[in-house]
mmCIF file of C-alpha atoms in Angstrom:
data_model
loop_
_atom_site.group_PDB
_atom_site.id
_atom_site.type_symbol
_atom_site.label_atom_id
_atom_site.label_comp_id
_atom_site.label_asym_id
_atom_site.label_seq_id
_atom_site.Cartn_x
_atom_site.Cartn_y
_atom_site.Cartn_z
ATOM 1 C CA MET A 23 -9.839 10.064 1.747
ATOM 2 C CA GLU A 24 -13.274 10.751 3.155
ATOM 3 C CA ILE A 25 -15.059 8.814 5.873
ATOM 4 C CA SER A 26 -18.638 9.018 7.012
ATOM 5 C CA CYS A 27 -20.392 7.002 9.666
ATOM 6 C CA ASN A 28 -24.114 6.321 10.183
ATOM 7 C CA LYS A 29 -26.188 3.870 12.254
ATOM 8 C CA GLN A 30 -28.258 1.346 10.375
ATOM 9 C CA ASN A 31 -30.137 -1.621 12.014
ATOM 10 C CA GLN A 32 -27.945 -1.499 15.159
ATOM 11 C CA ALA A 33 -24.792 -1.555 13.138
ATOM 12 C CA LEU A 34 -22.377 1.154 12.211
ATOM 13 C CA VAL A 35 -21.929 1.579 8.503
ATOM 14 C CA VAL A 36 -18.568 3.324 7.784
ATOM 15 C CA SER A 37 -18.497 4.704 4.179
ATOM 16 C CA VAL A 38 -14.919 5.337 2.984
ATOM 17 C CA SER A 39 -13.987 6.990 -0.404
ATOM 18 C CA GLY A 40 -10.716 7.830 -2.094
ATOM 19 C CA ARG A 41 -7.261 6.464 -1.384
ATOM 20 C CA MET A 42 -6.259 4.574 1.818
ATOM 21 C CA ASP A 43 -2.538 5.164 1.495
ATOM 22 C CA GLY A 44 0.480 6.144 3.582
ATOM 23 C CA THR A 45 -0.773 9.710 4.055
ATOM 24 C CA THR A 46 -4.340 9.179 4.697
ATOM 25 C CA ALA A 47 -4.833 5.635 6.260
ATOM 26 C CA HIS A 48 -4.506 6.709 9.946
ATOM 27 C CA GLN A 49 -7.866 8.731 9.467
ATOM 28 C CA PHE A 50 -9.629 5.279 9.350
ATOM 29 C CA GLU A 51 -8.392 4.266 12.772
ATOM 30 C CA GLN A 52 -9.027 7.710 14.180
ATOM 31 C CA GLU A 53 -12.674 7.725 12.924
ATOM 32 C CA CYS A 54 -13.545 4.163 13.897
ATOM 33 C CA ASP A 55 -11.819 3.871 17.327
ATOM 34 C CA PRO A 56 -14.106 6.249 19.294
ATOM 35 C CA TRP A 57 -17.181 4.141 18.079
ATOM 36 C CA VAL A 58 -15.445 1.006 19.264
ATOM 37 C CA GLU A 59 -14.700 2.496 22.548
ATOM 38 C CA GLN A 60 -18.403 3.529 22.768
ATOM 39 C CA GLY A 61 -19.404 -0.073 22.498
ATOM 40 C CA GLU A 62 -20.266 -0.594 18.900
ATOM 41 C CA LYS A 63 -20.156 -4.276 18.073
ATOM 42 C CA LEU A 64 -20.653 -4.442 14.279
ATOM 43 C CA LEU A 65 -18.753 -2.033 11.996
ATOM 44 C CA ILE A 66 -19.715 -2.518 8.266
ATOM 45 C CA VAL A 67 -17.158 -0.774 6.116
ATOM 46 C CA ASP A 68 -18.546 0.223 2.599
ATOM 47 C CA MET A 69 -15.432 0.158 0.423
ATOM 48 C CA SER A 70 -17.258 0.736 -2.875
ATOM 49 C CA GLN A 71 -15.574 4.225 -3.300
ATOM 50 C CA VAL A 72 -12.163 3.234 -2.328
ATOM 51 C CA GLU A 73 -9.968 3.011 -5.501
ATOM 52 C CA TYR A 74 -6.571 2.271 -3.852
ATOM 53 C CA ILE A 75 -5.255 0.665 -0.802
ATOM 54 C CA SER A 76 -1.653 0.048 0.294
ATOM 55 C CA SER A 77 -0.161 -1.677 3.285
ATOM 56 C CA ALA A 78 -0.659 1.544 5.442
ATOM 57 C CA GLY A 79 -4.375 1.058 4.775
ATOM 58 C CA LEU A 80 -4.248 -2.587 5.861
ATOM 59 C CA ARG A 81 -2.382 -1.670 8.984
ATOM 60 C CA SER A 82 -5.088 0.734 9.912
ATOM 61 C CA ILE A 83 -7.857 -1.754 9.266
ATOM 62 C CA LEU A 84 -6.034 -4.472 11.265
ATOM 63 C CA SER A 85 -5.490 -2.216 14.213
ATOM 64 C CA THR A 86 -9.220 -1.316 14.491
ATOM 65 C CA GLY A 87 -10.161 -4.988 13.713
ATOM 66 C CA LYS A 88 -7.973 -6.192 16.666
ATOM 67 C CA LYS A 89 -9.614 -3.661 19.092
ATOM 68 C CA LEU A 90 -13.175 -4.708 17.899
ATOM 69 C CA LYS A 91 -12.364 -8.401 18.267
ATOM 70 C CA SER A 92 -11.013 -7.975 21.786
ATOM 71 C CA SER A 93 -14.261 -6.149 22.776
ATOM 72 C CA GLY A 94 -16.288 -8.955 21.237
ATOM 73 C CA GLY A 95 -17.285 -7.179 18.033
ATOM 74 C CA ALA A 96 -16.651 -7.596 14.371
ATOM 75 C CA LEU A 97 -15.313 -5.590 11.395
ATOM 76 C CA VAL A 98 -16.753 -6.618 7.994
ATOM 77 C CA PHE A 99 -16.462 -5.134 4.471
ATOM 78 C CA VAL A 100 -18.671 -4.733 1.520
ATOM 79 C CA GLY A 101 -18.350 -3.569 -2.199
ATOM 80 C CA MET A 102 -14.673 -3.786 -2.919
ATOM 81 C CA GLN A 103 -13.212 -2.729 -6.148
ATOM 82 C CA ASP A 104 -10.841 -5.145 -7.934
ATOM 83 C CA MET A 105 -7.497 -3.518 -6.877
ATOM 84 C CA VAL A 106 -8.592 -3.429 -3.259
ATOM 85 C CA LYS A 107 -9.849 -6.920 -3.247
ATOM 86 C CA GLU A 108 -6.619 -8.166 -4.847
ATOM 87 C CA VAL A 109 -4.493 -6.529 -2.084
ATOM 88 C CA PHE A 110 -6.922 -7.833 0.519
ATOM 89 C CA ASP A 111 -6.711 -11.341 -0.699
ATOM 90 C CA MET A 112 -2.899 -11.309 -1.257
ATOM 91 C CA SER A 113 -2.398 -10.311 2.352
ATOM 92 C CA GLY A 114 -4.650 -13.002 3.719
ATOM 93 C CA PHE A 115 -7.082 -10.258 5.121
ATOM 94 C CA ASN A 116 -9.949 -12.203 3.485
ATOM 95 C CA GLN A 117 -9.260 -14.877 6.117
ATOM 96 C CA LEU A 118 -9.392 -12.357 8.926
ATOM 97 C CA PHE A 119 -12.407 -10.362 7.887
ATOM 98 C CA SER A 120 -15.795 -11.205 6.266
ATOM 99 C CA VAL A 121 -16.228 -9.598 2.790
ATOM 100 C CA TYR A 122 -19.602 -9.206 1.261
ATOM 101 C CA HIS A 123 -20.856 -7.886 -2.017
ATOM 102 C CA SER A 124 -23.512 -5.567 -0.552
ATOM 103 C CA LEU A 125 -24.814 -3.932 2.632
ATOM 104 C CA GLU A 126 -27.933 -6.104 2.411
ATOM 105 C CA GLU A 127 -25.956 -9.332 2.302
ATOM 106 C CA ALA A 128 -23.703 -8.130 5.197
ATOM 107 C CA PHE A 129 -26.809 -7.427 7.341
ATOM 108 C CA GLU A 130 -28.351 -10.690 6.398
ATOM 109 C CA GLN A 131 -25.167 -12.803 7.000
ATOM 110 C CA GLN A 132 -24.378 -11.010 10.278
ATOM 111 C CA GLY A 133 -28.029 -11.718 11.424
ATOM 112 C CA TYR A 134 -29.156 -8.042 11.705
ATOM 113 C CA MET B 1107 24.628 13.852 -6.602
ATOM 114 C CA SER B 1108 24.333 10.101 -6.957
ATOM 115 C CA SER B 1109 25.793 8.339 -10.014
ATOM 116 C CA ARG B 1110 22.891 7.573 -12.357
ATOM 117 C CA ASP B 1111 22.614 5.297 -15.394
ATOM 118 C CA THR B 1112 21.968 7.468 -18.407
ATOM 119 C CA LYS B 1113 19.825 4.845 -20.174
ATOM 120 C CA PHE B 1114 17.143 5.866 -17.667
ATOM 121 C CA SER B 1115 15.149 9.123 -17.585
ATOM 122 C CA TRP B 1116 15.480 10.476 -14.004
ATOM 123 C CA ILE B 1117 13.848 12.540 -11.428
ATOM 124 C CA GLN B 1118 15.397 13.432 -7.959
ATOM 125 C CA LEU B 1119 13.322 14.667 -4.941
ATOM 126 C CA PRO B 1120 13.772 14.859 -1.165
ATOM 127 C CA ALA B 1121 13.155 11.632 0.642
ATOM 128 C CA ALA B 1122 9.969 12.934 2.308
ATOM 129 C CA MET B 1123 6.289 12.216 2.268
ATOM 130 C CA LYS B 1124 5.510 15.277 0.319
ATOM 131 C CA SER B 1125 7.474 13.808 -2.734
ATOM 132 C CA LEU B 1126 5.240 10.763 -3.042
ATOM 133 C CA ASP B 1127 2.787 12.379 -5.414
ATOM 134 C CA LYS B 1128 5.363 13.815 -7.565
ATOM 135 C CA PHE B 1129 7.310 10.567 -7.817
ATOM 136 C CA ARG B 1130 4.001 8.760 -8.665
ATOM 137 C CA TYR B 1131 3.081 11.338 -11.242
ATOM 138 C CA PHE B 1132 6.521 11.017 -13.011
ATOM 139 C CA VAL B 1133 6.551 7.225 -13.054
ATOM 140 C CA LEU B 1134 3.010 6.984 -14.264
ATOM 141 C CA GLN B 1135 3.753 9.452 -17.108
ATOM 142 C CA GLU B 1136 6.784 7.371 -18.166
ATOM 143 C CA ALA B 1137 4.519 4.269 -17.975
ATOM 144 C CA GLU B 1138 2.020 5.987 -20.223
ATOM 145 C CA LYS B 1139 4.641 6.878 -22.912
ATOM 146 C CA VAL B 1140 5.310 3.096 -23.322
ATOM 147 C CA SER B 1141 1.553 2.203 -23.108
ATOM 148 C CA LEU B 1142 1.830 0.086 -19.948
ATOM 149 C CA PRO B 1143 -1.629 -1.414 -19.369
ATOM 150 C CA ALA B 1144 -3.803 0.400 -16.725
ATOM 151 C CA LYS B 1145 -3.913 -2.804 -14.566
ATOM 152 C CA LYS B 1146 -0.033 -2.677 -14.308
ATOM 153 C CA SER B 1147 -0.129 1.058 -13.473
ATOM 154 C CA ASP B 1148 -2.236 0.239 -10.467
ATOM 155 C CA LYS B 1149 0.464 -2.271 -9.437
ATOM 156 C CA ILE B 1150 3.151 0.410 -9.854
ATOM 157 C CA GLU B 1151 1.356 2.792 -7.592
ATOM 158 C CA LEU B 1152 1.365 0.304 -4.808
ATOM 159 C CA ILE B 1153 4.879 -0.998 -5.314
ATOM 160 C CA LEU B 1154 6.217 2.523 -5.398
ATOM 161 C CA GLU B 1155 4.477 3.663 -2.267
ATOM 162 C CA GLU B 1156 5.679 0.630 -0.344
ATOM 163 C CA VAL B 1157 9.336 1.002 -1.490
ATOM 164 C CA LEU B 1158 9.439 4.769 -1.074
ATOM 165 C CA LEU B 1159 7.920 4.757 2.445
ATOM 166 C CA ASN B 1160 10.487 2.227 3.442
ATOM 167 C CA ILE B 1161 13.306 4.517 2.307
ATOM 168 C CA ILE B 1162 11.660 7.708 3.713
ATOM 169 C CA ASN B 1163 11.021 6.075 7.172
ATOM 170 C CA TYR B 1164 14.219 4.051 7.612
ATOM 171 C CA ALA B 1165 17.114 4.910 5.254
ATOM 172 C CA TYR B 1166 18.301 8.196 6.487
ATOM 173 C CA SER B 1167 18.738 9.877 9.983
ATOM 174 C CA PRO B 1168 16.622 12.931 10.464
ATOM 175 C CA ASP B 1169 19.367 15.507 10.113
ATOM 176 C CA GLU B 1170 20.617 14.165 6.754
ATOM 177 C CA GLN B 1171 20.172 15.951 3.415
ATOM 178 C CA ALA B 1172 18.244 13.036 2.024
ATOM 179 C CA TYR B 1173 17.206 12.475 -1.661
ATOM 180 C CA ILE B 1174 15.711 9.726 -3.680
ATOM 181 C CA ASP B 1175 16.370 9.253 -7.395
ATOM 182 C CA ILE B 1176 13.932 7.384 -9.687
ATOM 183 C CA GLY B 1177 14.601 6.394 -13.284
ATOM 184 C CA CYS B 1178 12.521 4.682 -15.820
ATOM 185 C CA LYS B 1179 13.427 2.760 -18.961
ATOM 186 C CA ILE B 1180 12.024 0.136 -21.244
ATOM 187 C CA THR B 1181 14.205 -2.757 -22.162
ATOM 188 C CA PRO B 1182 14.326 -4.568 -25.591
ATOM 189 C CA ASP B 1183 12.315 -7.414 -24.196
ATOM 190 C CA ASN B 1184 9.433 -4.973 -23.171
ATOM 191 C CA LEU B 1185 10.150 -4.876 -19.442
ATOM 192 C CA PHE B 1186 9.204 -1.452 -18.014
ATOM 193 C CA CYS B 1187 12.060 -0.868 -15.513
ATOM 194 C CA ILE B 1188 11.834 1.488 -12.545
ATOM 195 C CA ARG B 1189 15.070 2.126 -10.711
ATOM 196 C CA VAL B 1190 14.858 3.522 -7.175
ATOM 197 C CA GLN B 1191 18.149 4.725 -5.819
ATOM 198 C CA ASP B 1192 18.998 6.276 -2.430
ATOM 199 C CA ARG B 1193 22.272 6.993 -0.440
ATOM 200 C CA GLY B 1194 20.973 5.936 2.892
ATOM 201 C CA ILE B 1195 22.205 3.035 5.090
ATOM 202 C CA PRO B 1196 22.768 -0.117 2.962
ATOM 203 C CA PHE B 1197 19.644 -2.152 3.236
ATOM 204 C CA ASN B 1198 18.280 -4.876 1.105
ATOM 205 C CA PRO B 1199 14.404 -4.890 1.465
ATOM 206 C CA LEU B 1200 14.070 -8.161 -0.398
ATOM 207 C CA THR B 1201 15.664 -10.076 2.543
ATOM 208 C CA GLN B 1202 12.970 -8.898 4.865
ATOM 209 C CA GLU B 1203 11.063 -11.854 6.430
ATOM 210 C CA ALA B 1204 7.675 -12.662 4.960
ATOM 211 C CA PRO B 1205 4.671 -11.887 7.190
ATOM 212 C CA GLN B 1206 2.690 -14.807 8.817
ATOM 213 C CA LEU B 1207 -0.445 -14.680 6.740
ATOM 214 C CA GLU B 1208 -2.088 -17.657 8.422
ATOM 215 C CA GLU B 1209 -2.108 -16.122 11.834
ATOM 216 C CA ASP B 1210 -5.601 -15.277 13.356
ATOM 217 C CA ILE B 1211 -6.495 -11.656 14.004
ATOM 218 C CA GLU B 1212 -5.149 -11.636 17.638
ATOM 219 C CA LYS B 1213 -1.689 -12.857 16.706
ATOM 220 C CA ARG B 1214 -1.456 -11.168 13.326
ATOM 221 C CA GLN B 1215 1.433 -8.590 13.324
ATOM 222 C CA VAL B 1216 0.409 -4.983 12.425
ATOM 223 C CA GLY B 1217 2.850 -4.190 9.714
ATOM 224 C CA GLY B 1218 5.490 -5.987 7.596
ATOM 225 C CA LEU B 1219 3.216 -6.198 4.586
ATOM 226 C CA GLY B 1220 4.585 -3.426 2.368
ATOM 227 C CA ILE B 1221 7.560 -5.182 0.806
ATOM 228 C CA PHE B 1222 5.650 -8.468 0.728
ATOM 229 C CA LEU B 1223 2.994 -6.740 -1.484
ATOM 230 C CA ALA B 1224 5.598 -5.109 -3.617
ATOM 231 C CA LYS B 1225 7.167 -8.560 -4.327
ATOM 232 C CA GLN B 1226 3.764 -10.113 -5.208
ATOM 233 C CA MET B 1227 2.939 -7.270 -7.629
ATOM 234 C CA ALA B 1228 6.172 -6.842 -9.468
ATOM 235 C CA ASP B 1229 7.185 -9.038 -12.389
ATOM 236 C CA SER B 1230 10.778 -8.692 -11.275
ATOM 237 C CA LEU B 1231 12.546 -7.043 -8.246
ATOM 238 C CA ASP B 1232 16.284 -6.888 -7.901
ATOM 239 C CA TYR B 1233 18.432 -5.101 -5.341
ATOM 240 C CA HIS B 1234 22.160 -4.252 -5.387
ATOM 241 C CA TYR B 1235 24.487 -1.863 -3.472
ATOM 242 C CA LYS B 1236 26.987 0.123 -5.532
ATOM 243 C CA ASP B 1237 29.175 3.171 -4.922
ATOM 244 C CA GLY B 1238 27.246 4.099 -1.796
ATOM 245 C CA ASN B 1239 23.834 3.687 -3.333
ATOM 246 C CA ASN B 1240 20.995 1.299 -2.645
ATOM 247 C CA ILE B 1241 19.615 0.330 -6.010
ATOM 248 C CA LEU B 1242 16.289 -1.319 -6.354
ATOM 249 C CA ASP B 1243 15.018 -2.346 -9.874
ATOM 250 C CA ILE B 1244 11.355 -2.913 -10.307
ATOM 251 C CA GLY B 1245 10.268 -4.621 -13.513
ATOM 252 C CA LEU B 1246 6.779 -4.889 -15.082
ATOM 253 C CA TYR B 1247 6.208 -6.464 -18.467
ATOM 254 C CA LEU B 1248 4.188 -4.471 -21.012
ATOM 255 C CA ALA B 1249 1.965 -7.479 -21.794
#
C-alpha cells in the first residue's frame, strides 16, 4: 500500500493505492494521525487506486475517523472501487462517513 | 500432523502473518482450476484473511509450534469448499457476537468486523471440532 498527502483548497487529500489489509492497514493511521494532531479538519481520502480492503483497513479508518471527529473535523472518501464499496456498505461505514464519486464533488459538498 | 480429509487438496504452513500470501495464492489457484468467477475470488480473499488472522492472533500461545492446514475441493453441486483447520484452542468463530452497525462514530467499536464480513461474503460457513482440530468449512457456489 502507498499513501501520499497533499493540501488542496484548505483540505488534506490523502491518496491511497494498493491493498488495505492486515499487513498494511496500520500505515493509514500512522500517516493520517500527525495531520489530525496538527489541526487538519477535513481529510479527503482518494480510494480510486485501492483494490482491496479487509476489516484491518476498516479498523484503521475508524480509528482515524474517531480522532478527527473528536477534534471537530471530518473524514470523507472519494472514488471507491466496487469491492471496497461493498465492504464499506456491509459494515455500515457508509453511515459513519460521507462517500463521494469525485474530489470535485467532495469539495463542493463539504463547502470548500 | 493433523488428520486431513483426502477428498481435499491440501497445503500446510506456519500460523504466521508471513503465510498469508502463500495461502491466498494456493486457494486462488485452486479456485481458478474450477473457474470460480472473479467476483467470488475477491470474496475468498477477504474471507481467508479474516479467518486466518483470527487463528494467527488467537488460536495458539506464542511458544507453540503452530500450523494451519487449508484444503480445497469442489462438491457435486458446484460448491467450492475451502477447509481451514488448526489445532489451537477450541474456538467457534461463528458464535462471535455481531458488531453494532447502527452505532454512531463515537460509540462504534474498533474491531469485531472480520468474522461478520466473512459470514456476509460466504455462501456457507460451517464449524466443527474433531480430534483436536478446529475445522471451518467455507463454501462459495460457482454460479
